[in-house]
Amino acid sequence: MSGVLLAGPAVRAVAARAAHVTMLCAPRGASAAALLPHVDEVLVWEAPWSSARPPTVQEADVEGLVGRMRDAAYDAALVVAPAEQSPLPLALLLRMAHVPRIGAPLTEPPGSLVDVPHRRVPGRHDVEAALDTAAALGFPPGAGDDGRLRVLPAPDTTALTGNGPYVVLHPGAAAHARAWDAGRAAEAVVLLADAGHRVVVTGGPRETALTRKVSGDTAVDLGGRTDLRTLSGVLRAADVVVAGDPGPAHLAAACATPVVSVGSPGGSAERRSPYGVPAVLLGGQEAPVPATGRSAPDEALPDDVLRAVQKLMKESR
């Protein structure tokens, strides 16, 4: 989900000069792709190289994907990839699909696979790197586009959250190592409530036990009660969002809501921090996600979270 949301500004740049935009993404990013403005079609495919449990080449039906892209007769393709992932495997498939013009960020020789290889500036945020590559391919941002993250208008979720201002705490994560410790999250809920903040705890269908524990008798528990579009409404109406998972953090940024990030953003904090909104980064932001799946020992403390929330709220007044 994170990569899809971070690609949003580059997608808008392409859409400003293209009649039809198709976004290719993994199944876990499809719902986020559907929330991006100016995406006309979402092509869902699980690549054999880009997930924790990748399918085999046969399971991924590479030939089927190439055939679908060939039939669609795309005029150009922009490959958006984080610095740690090579865009060349996908560029090869696009070339096999007879896409005549391909642009991609590269740190390696492209051979004949990429027509517009754009060398990424070290330390450049993933959002800006994607915009740089789009511009090099002939798709600069549209007039008046500020380049920030954006999603389609969110629904009114007052019926879920109740009336009045609130802070969202999203303790879970798709990768267990990025989840915030449940005990510390529960303590943060109490501290926030004691400081006068109403707290709403969010989580996916598989995180209901976690959100119940974190909410206790203090917070509104929305675990398992929101899809991604509804979650965007909950995040948009919040004063601040506290999240360990980069997905909800980036979704909050796309909703123009300040973010307290309490875990690894899934890469360099410089490149993948919440973009375009006031944010405070806590814990081991530069540390890689531990291979053991355990939480980082220097993760955020509840007192730090309270101070960060109060700082962002004060600055937004």
PDB file of C-alpha atoms in Angstrom:
ATOM      1  CA  MET A   1       0.000   0.000   0.000  1.00  0.00           C
ATOM      2  CA  SER A   2       2.772   2.439   0.899  1.00  0.00           C
ATOM      3  CA  GLY A   3       4.446   2.381  -2.502  1.00  0.00           C
ATOM      4  CA  VAL A   4       1.131   2.930  -4.273  1.00  0.00           C
ATOM      5  CA  LEU A   5       0.279   5.984  -2.174  1.00  0.00           C
ATOM      6  CA  LEU A   6       3.774   7.443  -2.606  1.00  0.00           C
ATOM      7  CA  ALA A   7       3.410   7.055  -6.384  1.00  0.00           C
ATOM      8  CA  GLY A   8       0.212   9.120  -6.390  1.00  0.00           C
ATOM      9  CA  PRO A   9       1.738  12.507  -7.320  1.00  0.00           C
ATOM     10  CA  ALA A  10       3.631  10.921 -10.231  1.00  0.00           C
ATOM     11  CA  VAL A  11       0.395   9.248 -11.373  1.00  0.00           C
ATOM     12  CA  ARG A  12      -1.302  12.651 -11.432  1.00  0.00           C
ATOM     13  CA  ALA A  13       1.587  14.044 -13.474  1.00  0.00           C
ATOM     14  CA  VAL A  14       1.120  11.293 -16.045  1.00  0.00           C
ATOM     15  CA  ALA A  15      -2.657  11.794 -16.040  1.00  0.00           C
ATOM     16  CA  ALA A  16      -2.227  15.501 -16.830  1.00  0.00           C
ATOM     17  CA  ARG A  17      -0.955  14.517 -20.294  1.00  0.00           C
ATOM     18  CA  ALA A  18      -2.462  11.064 -20.858  1.00  0.00           C
ATOM     19  CA  ALA A  19      -5.984  10.128 -21.898  1.00  0.00           C
ATOM     20  CA  HIS A  20      -6.014   6.889 -19.895  1.00  0.00           C
ATOM     21  CA  VAL A  21      -3.915   5.748 -16.916  1.00  0.00           C
ATOM     22  CA  THR A  22      -3.549   2.115 -15.856  1.00  0.00           C
ATOM     23  CA  MET A  23      -1.776   1.354 -12.603  1.00  0.00           C
ATOM     24  CA  LEU A  24      -0.065  -2.018 -12.183  1.00  0.00           C
ATOM     25  CA  CYS A  25       0.314  -3.062  -8.554  1.00  0.00           C
ATOM     26  CA  ALA A  26       0.374  -6.049  -6.228  1.00  0.00           C
ATOM     27  CA  PRO A  27      -2.871  -7.314  -4.645  1.00  0.00           C
ATOM     28  CA  ARG A  28      -2.012  -5.661  -1.320  1.00  0.00           C
ATOM     29  CA  GLY A  29      -1.914  -2.277  -3.063  1.00  0.00           C
ATOM     30  CA  ALA A  30      -5.066  -2.580  -5.160  1.00  0.00           C
ATOM     31  CA  SER A  31      -7.416  -0.887  -2.708  1.00  0.00           C
ATOM     32  CA  ALA A  32      -4.979   2.029  -2.355  1.00  0.00           C
ATOM     33  CA  ALA A  33      -4.681   2.327  -6.137  1.00  0.00           C
ATOM     34  CA  ALA A  34      -8.462   2.594  -6.353  1.00  0.00           C
ATOM     35  CA  LEU A  35      -8.285   5.630  -4.040  1.00  0.00           C
ATOM     36  CA  LEU A  36      -5.805   7.562  -6.199  1.00  0.00           C
ATOM     37  CA  PRO A  37      -7.216  10.392  -8.313  1.00  0.00           C
ATOM     38  CA  HIS A  38      -6.995   9.930 -12.094  1.00  0.00           C
ATOM     39  CA  VAL A  39      -6.364   6.173 -12.081  1.00  0.00           C
ATOM     40  CA  ASP A  40      -8.705   4.805 -14.745  1.00  0.00           C
ATOM     41  CA  GLU A  41      -7.841   1.117 -14.373  1.00  0.00           C
ATOM     42  CA  VAL A  42      -5.988  -1.034 -11.843  1.00  0.00           C
ATOM     43  CA  LEU A  43      -4.074  -4.055 -13.144  1.00  0.00           C
ATOM     44  CA  VAL A  44      -3.371  -6.406 -10.233  1.00  0.00           C
ATOM     45  CA  TRP A  45      -0.409  -8.765 -10.385  1.00  0.00           C
ATOM     46  CA  GLU A  46       1.870 -10.391  -7.795  1.00  0.00           C
ATOM     47  CA  ALA A  47       5.453 -10.217  -9.018  1.00  0.00           C
ATOM     48  CA  PRO A  48       7.833 -13.130  -8.338  1.00  0.00           C
ATOM     49  CA  TRP A  49      10.422 -10.703  -6.950  1.00  0.00           C
ATOM     50  CA  SER A  50       8.609  -8.187  -4.768  1.00  0.00           C
ATOM     51  CA  SER A  51       6.971  -9.758  -1.713  1.00  0.00           C
ATOM     52  CA  ALA A  52       7.928 -11.690   1.411  1.00  0.00           C
ATOM     53  CA  ARG A  53       6.356 -14.840  -0.059  1.00  0.00           C
ATOM     54  CA  PRO A  54       6.621 -14.349  -3.801  1.00  0.00           C
ATOM     55  CA  PRO A  55       4.878 -16.695  -6.217  1.00  0.00           C
ATOM     56  CA  THR A  56       6.882 -18.787  -8.647  1.00  0.00           C
ATOM     57  CA  VAL A  57       7.186 -17.559 -12.208  1.00  0.00           C
ATOM     58  CA  GLN A  58       4.600 -20.147 -13.223  1.00  0.00           C
ATOM     59  CA  GLU A  59       2.200 -19.142 -10.454  1.00  0.00           C
ATOM     60  CA  ALA A  60       2.596 -15.479 -11.361  1.00  0.00           C
ATOM     61  CA  ASP A  61       1.616 -16.236 -14.983  1.00  0.00           C
ATOM     62  CA  VAL A  62       4.232 -13.903 -16.413  1.00  0.00           C
ATOM     63  CA  GLU A  63       3.205 -14.749 -19.974  1.00  0.00           C
ATOM     64  CA  GLY A  64      -0.396 -13.883 -19.151  1.00  0.00           C
ATOM     65  CA  LEU A  65       0.604 -10.458 -17.806  1.00  0.00           C
ATOM     66  CA  VAL A  66       2.769  -9.743 -20.845  1.00  0.00           C
ATOM     67  CA  GLY A  67      -0.123 -10.725 -23.094  1.00  0.00           C
ATOM     68  CA  ARG A  68      -2.571  -8.447 -21.297  1.00  0.00           C
ATOM     69  CA  MET A  69      -0.181  -5.505 -21.518  1.00  0.00           C
ATOM     70  CA  ARG A  70       0.534  -6.210 -25.186  1.00  0.00           C
ATOM     71  CA  ASP A  71      -3.196  -6.276 -25.947  1.00  0.00           C
ATOM     72  CA  ALA A  72      -3.675  -2.967 -24.140  1.00  0.00           C
ATOM     73  CA  ALA A  73      -1.107  -1.341 -26.444  1.00  0.00           C
ATOM     74  CA  TYR A  74       0.219   1.170 -23.941  1.00  0.00           C
ATOM     75  CA  ASP A  75       2.077   4.162 -25.363  1.00  0.00           C
ATOM     76  CA  ALA A  76       4.438   4.620 -22.410  1.00  0.00           C
ATOM     77  CA  ALA A  77       5.233   3.139 -19.032  1.00  0.00           C
ATOM     78  CA  LEU A  78       6.599   4.792 -15.903  1.00  0.00           C
ATOM     79  CA  VAL A  79       8.200   2.319 -13.503  1.00  0.00           C
ATOM     80  CA  VAL A  80       8.115   3.565  -9.909  1.00  0.00           C
ATOM     81  CA  ALA A  81      10.371   1.609  -7.560  1.00  0.00           C
ATOM     82  CA  PRO A  82      12.075   2.323  -4.227  1.00  0.00           C
ATOM     83  CA  ALA A  83      15.851   2.684  -4.231  1.00  0.00           C
ATOM     84  CA  GLU A  84      16.360  -0.820  -2.826  1.00  0.00           C
ATOM     85  CA  GLN A  85      14.417  -2.498  -5.649  1.00  0.00           C
ATOM     86  CA  SER A  86      15.587  -2.776  -9.248  1.00  0.00           C
ATOM     87  CA  PRO A  87      13.008  -1.693 -11.849  1.00  0.00           C
ATOM     88  CA  LEU A  88      14.661  -3.803 -14.549  1.00  0.00           C
ATOM     89  CA  PRO A  89      12.615  -7.029 -14.148  1.00  0.00           C
ATOM     90  CA  LEU A  90       9.386  -5.124 -14.749  1.00  0.00           C
ATOM     91  CA  ALA A  91      11.016  -3.093 -17.517  1.00  0.00           C
ATOM     92  CA  LEU A  92      11.876  -6.379 -19.249  1.00  0.00           C
ATOM     93  CA  LEU A  93       8.231  -7.490 -19.133  1.00  0.00           C
ATOM     94  CA  LEU A  94       7.083  -4.132 -20.449  1.00  0.00           C
ATOM     95  CA  ARG A  95       9.569  -4.414 -23.307  1.00  0.00           C
ATOM     96  CA  MET A  96       8.283  -7.925 -24.056  1.00  0.00           C
ATOM     97  CA  ALA A  97       4.783  -6.388 -24.144  1.00  0.00           C
ATOM     98  CA  HIS A  98       6.008  -4.004 -26.878  1.00  0.00           C
ATOM     99  CA  VAL A  99       5.614  -0.831 -24.804  1.00  0.00           C
ATOM    100  CA  PRO A 100       7.522   1.649 -26.996  1.00  0.00           C
ATOM    101  CA  ARG A 101       8.705   4.074 -24.297  1.00  0.00           C
ATOM    102  CA  ILE A 102       9.752   3.143 -20.759  1.00  0.00           C
ATOM    103  CA  GLY A 103      11.096   5.371 -18.002  1.00  0.00           C
ATOM    104  CA  ALA A 104      12.516   4.201 -14.684  1.00  0.00           C
ATOM    105  CA  PRO A 105      14.766   5.355 -11.836  1.00  0.00           C
ATOM    106  CA  LEU A 106      18.071   3.528 -12.084  1.00  0.00           C
ATOM    107  CA  THR A 107      21.356   3.094 -10.301  1.00  0.00           C
ATOM    108  CA  GLU A 108      22.537   0.403 -12.735  1.00  0.00           C
ATOM    109  CA  PRO A 109      23.057   0.244 -16.518  1.00  0.00           C
ATOM    110  CA  PRO A 110      19.651  -0.240 -18.205  1.00  0.00           C
ATOM    111  CA  GLY A 111      20.862  -2.005 -21.315  1.00  0.00           C
ATOM    112  CA  SER A 112      18.094  -1.841 -23.918  1.00  0.00           C
ATOM    113  CA  LEU A 113      15.265  -2.153 -21.393  1.00  0.00           C
ATOM    114  CA  VAL A 114      14.713   1.486 -20.449  1.00  0.00           C
ATOM    115  CA  ASP A 115      14.428   4.380 -22.905  1.00  0.00           C
ATOM    116  CA  VAL A 116      14.561   7.101 -20.260  1.00  0.00           C
ATOM    117  CA  PRO A 117      16.837   5.972 -17.417  1.00  0.00           C
ATOM    118  CA  HIS A 118      16.720   8.608 -14.703  1.00  0.00           C
ATOM    119  CA  ARG A 119      19.496   8.570 -12.126  1.00  0.00           C
ATOM    120  CA  ARG A 120      18.020   8.966  -8.693  1.00  0.00           C
ATOM    121  CA  VAL A 121      19.419  11.716  -6.475  1.00  0.00           C
ATOM    122  CA  PRO A 122      20.727  10.084  -3.265  1.00  0.00           C
ATOM    123  CA  GLY A 123      18.472  10.765  -0.289  1.00  0.00           C
ATOM    124  CA  ARG A 124      15.631  12.086  -2.437  1.00  0.00           C
ATOM    125  CA  HIS A 125      12.201  11.183  -1.037  1.00  0.00           C
ATOM    126  CA  ASP A 126      10.432   8.404  -2.953  1.00  0.00           C
ATOM    127  CA  VAL A 127       7.633  10.813  -3.902  1.00  0.00           C
ATOM    128  CA  GLU A 128      10.096  13.294  -5.395  1.00  0.00           C
ATOM    129  CA  ALA A 129      12.142  10.574  -7.093  1.00  0.00           C
ATOM    130  CA  ALA A 130       8.997   9.301  -8.850  1.00  0.00           C
ATOM    131  CA  LEU A 131       8.094  12.845  -9.921  1.00  0.00           C
ATOM    132  CA  ASP A 132      11.645  13.340 -11.243  1.00  0.00           C
ATOM    133  CA  THR A 133      11.379  10.195 -13.349  1.00  0.00           C
ATOM    134  CA  ALA A 134       7.920  11.126 -14.629  1.00  0.00           C
ATOM    135  CA  ALA A 135       9.204  14.547 -15.702  1.00  0.00           C
ATOM    136  CA  ALA A 136      12.178  12.978 -17.471  1.00  0.00           C
ATOM    137  CA  LEU A 137       9.733  10.764 -19.380  1.00  0.00           C
ATOM    138  CA  GLY A 138       7.783  13.838 -20.489  1.00  0.00           C
ATOM    139  CA  PHE A 139       5.188  14.053 -17.727  1.00  0.00           C
ATOM    140  CA  PRO A 140       5.910  17.058 -15.493  1.00  0.00           C
ATOM    141  CA  PRO A 141       3.363  17.899 -12.788  1.00  0.00           C
ATOM    142  CA  GLY A 142       0.176  19.523 -14.016  1.00  0.00           C
ATOM    143  CA  ALA A 143      -0.381  23.244 -13.525  1.00  0.00           C
ATOM    144  CA  GLY A 144      -1.211  24.021  -9.915  1.00  0.00           C
ATOM    145  CA  ASP A 145      -0.381  20.533  -8.619  1.00  0.00           C
ATOM    146  CA  ASP A 146       1.517  20.887  -5.353  1.00  0.00           C
ATOM    147  CA  GLY A 147       2.965  17.353  -5.570  1.00  0.00           C
ATOM    148  CA  ARG A 148       1.561  16.212  -2.230  1.00  0.00           C
ATOM    149  CA  LEU A 149      -0.066  12.883  -1.549  1.00  0.00           C
ATOM    150  CA  ARG A 150      -3.774  12.817  -2.281  1.00  0.00           C
ATOM    151  CA  VAL A 151      -6.681  10.380  -2.341  1.00  0.00           C
ATOM    152  CA  LEU A 152     -10.273  10.638  -3.520  1.00  0.00           C
ATOM    153  CA  PRO A 153     -12.709  12.521  -1.253  1.00  0.00           C
ATOM    154  CA  ALA A 154     -13.276  10.573   1.946  1.00  0.00           C
ATOM    155  CA  PRO A 155     -16.699   9.670   3.339  1.00  0.00           C
ATOM    156  CA  ASP A 156     -18.174  11.156   6.504  1.00  0.00           C
ATOM    157  CA  THR A 157     -17.321   8.713   9.302  1.00  0.00           C
ATOM    158  CA  THR A 158     -18.880  10.532  12.246  1.00  0.00           C
ATOM    159  CA  ALA A 159     -21.219   7.588  12.776  1.00  0.00           C
ATOM    160  CA  LEU A 160     -18.144   5.466  13.531  1.00  0.00           C
ATOM    161  CA  THR A 161     -15.977   7.902  15.476  1.00  0.00           C
ATOM    162  CA  GLY A 162     -18.625   9.950  17.266  1.00  0.00           C
ATOM    163  CA  ASN A 163     -18.705  13.741  17.427  1.00  0.00           C
ATOM    164  CA  GLY A 164     -15.833  15.901  18.507  1.00  0.00           C
ATOM    165  CA  PRO A 165     -12.092  16.058  17.828  1.00  0.00           C
ATOM    166  CA  TYR A 166      -9.937  12.971  18.287  1.00  0.00           C
ATOM    167  CA  VAL A 167      -6.501  11.419  17.847  1.00  0.00           C
ATOM    168  CA  VAL A 168      -6.164   8.161  15.898  1.00  0.00           C
ATOM    169  CA  LEU A 169      -3.811   5.442  17.102  1.00  0.00           C
ATOM    170  CA  HIS A 170      -3.106   2.610  14.642  1.00  0.00           C
ATOM    171  CA  PRO A 171      -0.940   0.083  16.544  1.00  0.00           C
ATOM    172  CA  GLY A 172      -0.821  -2.818  14.078  1.00  0.00           C
ATOM    173  CA  ALA A 173       1.186  -3.385  10.924  1.00  0.00           C
ATOM    174  CA  ALA A 174       1.220  -5.629   7.892  1.00  0.00           C
ATOM    175  CA  ALA A 175       4.765  -6.629   8.879  1.00  0.00           C
ATOM    176  CA  HIS A 176       4.766  -7.733  12.512  1.00  0.00           C
ATOM    177  CA  ALA A 177       8.137  -6.100  13.175  1.00  0.00           C
ATOM    178  CA  ARG A 178       6.628  -2.674  12.428  1.00  0.00           C
ATOM    179  CA  ALA A 179       3.743  -3.109  14.866  1.00  0.00           C
ATOM    180  CA  TRP A 180       3.960  -1.022  18.011  1.00  0.00           C
ATOM    181  CA  ASP A 181       4.106  -2.951  21.275  1.00  0.00           C
ATOM    182  CA  ALA A 182       0.500  -3.455  22.445  1.00  0.00           C
ATOM    183  CA  GLY A 183       1.294  -2.603  26.064  1.00  0.00           C
ATOM    184  CA  ARG A 184       2.979   0.647  25.143  1.00  0.00           C
ATOM    185  CA  ALA A 185       0.158   1.501  22.730  1.00  0.00           C
ATOM    186  CA  ALA A 186      -2.426   0.905  25.485  1.00  0.00           C
ATOM    187  CA  GLU A 187      -0.428   3.095  27.856  1.00  0.00           C
ATOM    188  CA  ALA A 188      -0.298   5.830  25.205  1.00  0.00           C
ATOM    189  CA  VAL A 189      -4.097   5.685  24.895  1.00  0.00           C
ATOM    190  CA  VAL A 190      -4.442   6.290  28.635  1.00  0.00           C
ATOM    191  CA  LEU A 191      -1.906   9.123  28.621  1.00  0.00           C
ATOM    192  CA  LEU A 192      -3.621  10.811  25.670  1.00  0.00           C
ATOM    193  CA  ALA A 193      -7.029  10.479  27.319  1.00  0.00           C
ATOM    194  CA  ASP A 194      -5.714  11.821  30.622  1.00  0.00           C
ATOM    195  CA  ALA A 195      -4.356  14.825  28.704  1.00  0.00           C
ATOM    196  CA  GLY A 196      -7.850  15.540  27.373  1.00  0.00           C
ATOM    197  CA  HIS A 197      -7.692  13.879  23.960  1.00  0.00           C
ATOM    198  CA  ARG A 198     -10.426  11.588  22.678  1.00  0.00           C
ATOM    199  CA  VAL A 199      -8.746   8.530  21.110  1.00  0.00           C
ATOM    200  CA  VAL A 200      -9.893   6.320  18.242  1.00  0.00           C
ATOM    201  CA  VAL A 201      -8.012   3.038  17.697  1.00  0.00           C
ATOM    202  CA  THR A 202      -8.020   1.572  14.180  1.00  0.00           C
ATOM    203  CA  GLY A 203      -6.940  -1.772  12.764  1.00  0.00           C
ATOM    204  CA  GLY A 204      -7.727  -4.387  10.152  1.00  0.00           C
ATOM    205  CA  PRO A 205     -10.024  -7.418  10.397  1.00  0.00           C
ATOM    206  CA  ARG A 206      -7.185  -9.574  11.732  1.00  0.00           C
ATOM    207  CA  GLU A 207      -6.236  -7.035  14.387  1.00  0.00           C
ATOM    208  CA  THR A 208      -9.434  -6.929  16.439  1.00  0.00           C
ATOM    209  CA  ALA A 209      -7.831  -8.598  19.459  1.00  0.00           C
ATOM    210  CA  LEU A 210      -5.002  -6.064  19.304  1.00  0.00           C
ATOM    211  CA  THR A 211      -7.275  -3.024  18.977  1.00  0.00           C
ATOM    212  CA  ARG A 212      -9.508  -4.317  21.782  1.00  0.00           C
ATOM    213  CA  LYS A 213      -6.494  -4.621  24.088  1.00  0.00           C
ATOM    214  CA  VAL A 214      -5.110  -1.226  23.125  1.00  0.00           C
ATOM    215  CA  SER A 215      -8.487   0.541  23.391  1.00  0.00           C
ATOM    216  CA  GLY A 216      -9.403  -0.903  26.787  1.00  0.00           C
ATOM    217  CA  ASP A 217     -12.279   1.017  28.313  1.00  0.00           C
ATOM    218  CA  THR A 218     -10.828   4.332  27.169  1.00  0.00           C
ATOM    219  CA  ALA A 219     -10.777   4.603  23.369  1.00  0.00           C
ATOM    220  CA  VAL A 220     -13.235   4.070  20.537  1.00  0.00           C
ATOM    221  CA  ASP A 221     -12.343   0.677  19.041  1.00  0.00           C
ATOM    222  CA  LEU A 222     -12.724   0.552  15.247  1.00  0.00           C
ATOM    223  CA  GLY A 223     -10.697  -2.626  14.760  1.00  0.00           C
ATOM    224  CA  GLY A 224     -12.059  -4.533  11.756  1.00  0.00           C
ATOM    225  CA  ARG A 225     -14.774  -1.934  11.132  1.00  0.00           C
ATOM    226  CA  THR A 226     -13.208   0.044   8.287  1.00  0.00           C
ATOM    227  CA  ASP A 227     -12.158  -0.670   4.729  1.00  0.00           C
ATOM    228  CA  LEU A 228      -9.443   1.528   3.245  1.00  0.00           C
ATOM    229  CA  ARG A 229     -11.839   4.192   1.959  1.00  0.00           C
ATOM    230  CA  THR A 230     -13.643   4.387   5.303  1.00  0.00           C
ATOM    231  CA  LEU A 231     -10.303   4.499   7.090  1.00  0.00           C
ATOM    232  CA  SER A 232      -9.355   7.496   4.963  1.00  0.00           C
ATOM    233  CA  GLY A 233     -12.433   9.265   6.323  1.00  0.00           C
ATOM    234  CA  VAL A 234     -11.462   8.441   9.899  1.00  0.00           C
ATOM    235  CA  LEU A 235      -7.903   9.662   9.332  1.00  0.00           C
ATOM    236  CA  ARG A 236      -8.953  12.821   7.486  1.00  0.00           C
ATOM    237  CA  ALA A 237     -11.097  13.986  10.412  1.00  0.00           C
ATOM    238  CA  ALA A 238      -8.416  13.294  13.035  1.00  0.00           C
ATOM    239  CA  ASP A 239      -6.268  15.978  14.661  1.00  0.00           C
ATOM    240  CA  VAL A 240      -3.208  13.693  14.554  1.00  0.00           C
ATOM    241  CA  VAL A 241      -2.585  10.078  13.509  1.00  0.00           C
ATOM    242  CA  VAL A 242      -0.161   7.894  15.469  1.00  0.00           C
ATOM    243  CA  ALA A 243       0.938   4.854  13.442  1.00  0.00           C
ATOM    244  CA  GLY A 244       3.645   2.227  13.341  1.00  0.00           C
ATOM    245  CA  ASP A 245       2.735   0.876   9.905  1.00  0.00           C
ATOM    246  CA  PRO A 246       3.890   3.100   7.010  1.00  0.00           C
ATOM    247  CA  GLY A 247       0.665   2.356   5.094  1.00  0.00           C
ATOM    248  CA  PRO A 248      -1.730   4.176   7.464  1.00  0.00           C
ATOM    249  CA  ALA A 249       0.921   6.865   8.017  1.00  0.00           C
ATOM    250  CA  HIS A 250       1.071   7.613   4.281  1.00  0.00           C
ATOM    251  CA  LEU A 251      -2.718   7.399   4.007  1.00  0.00           C
ATOM    252  CA  ALA A 252      -2.981   9.988   6.789  1.00  0.00           C
ATOM    253  CA  ALA A 253      -0.539  12.201   4.894  1.00  0.00           C
ATOM    254  CA  ALA A 254      -2.692  11.787   1.773  1.00  0.00           C
ATOM    255  CA  CYS A 255      -5.613  13.016   3.904  1.00  0.00           C
ATOM    256  CA  ALA A 256      -3.557  16.079   4.987  1.00  0.00           C
ATOM    257  CA  THR A 257      -3.448  14.921   8.621  1.00  0.00           C
ATOM    258  CA  PRO A 258      -0.296  15.348  10.768  1.00  0.00           C
ATOM    259  CA  VAL A 259       1.458  12.082  11.644  1.00  0.00           C
ATOM    260  CA  VAL A 260       3.432  10.692  14.558  1.00  0.00           C
ATOM    261  CA  SER A 261       5.380   7.734  13.167  1.00  0.00           C
ATOM    262  CA  VAL A 262       6.368   5.249  15.872  1.00  0.00           C
ATOM    263  CA  GLY A 263       8.156   2.611  13.805  1.00  0.00           C
ATOM    264  CA  SER A 264      10.339   1.991  10.794  1.00  0.00           C
ATOM    265  CA  PRO A 265       8.901   3.553   7.606  1.00  0.00           C
ATOM    266  CA  GLY A 266      10.055   0.504   5.633  1.00  0.00           C
ATOM    267  CA  GLY A 267      13.288   2.068   4.431  1.00  0.00           C
ATOM    268  CA  SER A 268      15.283   5.234   5.017  1.00  0.00           C
ATOM    269  CA  ALA A 269      13.240   7.753   6.998  1.00  0.00           C
ATOM    270  CA  GLU A 270      14.646  10.437   4.711  1.00  0.00           C
ATOM    271  CA  ARG A 271      13.091   8.714   1.690  1.00  0.00           C
ATOM    272  CA  ARG A 272       9.865   7.264   3.084  1.00  0.00           C
ATOM    273  CA  SER A 273       8.705   9.514   5.918  1.00  0.00           C
ATOM    274  CA  PRO A 274       5.134  10.899   5.861  1.00  0.00           C
ATOM    275  CA  TYR A 275       5.270  13.358   2.980  1.00  0.00           C
ATOM    276  CA  GLY A 276       3.950  16.881   2.788  1.00  0.00           C
ATOM    277  CA  VAL A 277       2.427  17.092   6.282  1.00  0.00           C
ATOM    278  CA  PRO A 278       3.779  18.005   9.722  1.00  0.00           C
ATOM    279  CA  ALA A 279       5.290  14.834  11.178  1.00  0.00           C
ATOM    280  CA  VAL A 280       7.309  13.594  14.123  1.00  0.00           C
ATOM    281  CA  LEU A 281       9.427  10.460  13.721  1.00  0.00           C
ATOM    282  CA  LEU A 282       9.999   8.389  16.856  1.00  0.00           C
ATOM    283  CA  GLY A 283      11.834   5.154  17.585  1.00  0.00           C
ATOM    284  CA  GLY A 284      14.266   3.354  15.294  1.00  0.00           C
ATOM    285  CA  GLN A 285      13.351   5.163  12.094  1.00  0.00           C
ATOM    286  CA  GLU A 286      16.610   4.395  10.333  1.00  0.00           C
ATOM    287  CA  ALA A 287      16.850   0.788  11.512  1.00  0.00           C
ATOM    288  CA  PRO A 288      15.895  -2.018   9.124  1.00  0.00           C
ATOM    289  CA  VAL A 289      12.967  -4.198  10.112  1.00  0.00           C
ATOM    290  CA  PRO A 290      14.465  -7.004  12.240  1.00  0.00           C
ATOM    291  CA  ALA A 291      14.612 -10.388  10.527  1.00  0.00           C
ATOM    292  CA  THR A 292      13.324 -11.974  13.738  1.00  0.00           C
ATOM    293  CA  GLY A 293      10.022 -10.117  13.435  1.00  0.00           C
ATOM    294  CA  ARG A 294      10.429  -8.691  16.944  1.00  0.00           C
ATOM    295  CA  SER A 295       9.908  -5.024  17.704  1.00  0.00           C
ATOM    296  CA  ALA A 296      12.944  -2.779  17.683  1.00  0.00           C
ATOM    297  CA  PRO A 297      14.322  -2.196  21.207  1.00  0.00           C
ATOM    298  CA  ASP A 298      14.356   1.580  20.730  1.00  0.00           C
ATOM    299  CA  GLU A 299      10.730   1.903  19.651  1.00  0.00           C
ATOM    300  CA  ALA A 300       8.700   4.905  20.765  1.00  0.00           C
ATOM    301  CA  LEU A 301       7.708   5.358  24.399  1.00  0.00           C
ATOM    302  CA  PRO A 302       4.173   6.475  25.356  1.00  0.00           C
ATOM    303  CA  ASP A 303       5.430   9.732  26.898  1.00  0.00           C
ATOM    304  CA  ASP A 304       7.226  10.534  23.637  1.00  0.00           C
ATOM    305  CA  VAL A 305       4.008   9.963  21.705  1.00  0.00           C
ATOM    306  CA  LEU A 306       2.013  12.274  23.957  1.00  0.00           C
ATOM    307  CA  ARG A 307       4.584  15.035  23.581  1.00  0.00           C
ATOM    308  CA  ALA A 308       4.691  14.561  19.813  1.00  0.00           C
ATOM    309  CA  VAL A 309       0.895  14.716  19.505  1.00  0.00           C
ATOM    310  CA  GLN A 310       0.739  17.861  21.597  1.00  0.00           C
ATOM    311  CA  LYS A 311       3.563  19.437  19.562  1.00  0.00           C
ATOM    312  CA  LEU A 312       1.790  18.811  16.260  1.00  0.00           C
ATOM    313  CA  MET A 313      -1.556  20.023  17.558  1.00  0.00           C
ATOM    314  CA  LYS A 314       0.020  23.204  18.883  1.00  0.00           C
ATOM    315  CA  GLU A 315       1.750  23.858  15.548  1.00  0.00           C
ATOM    316  CA  SER A 316      -1.477  23.319  13.579  1.00  0.00           C
ATOM    317  CA  ARG A 317      -3.485  25.914  15.508  1.00  0.00           C
TER     318      ARG A 317
END
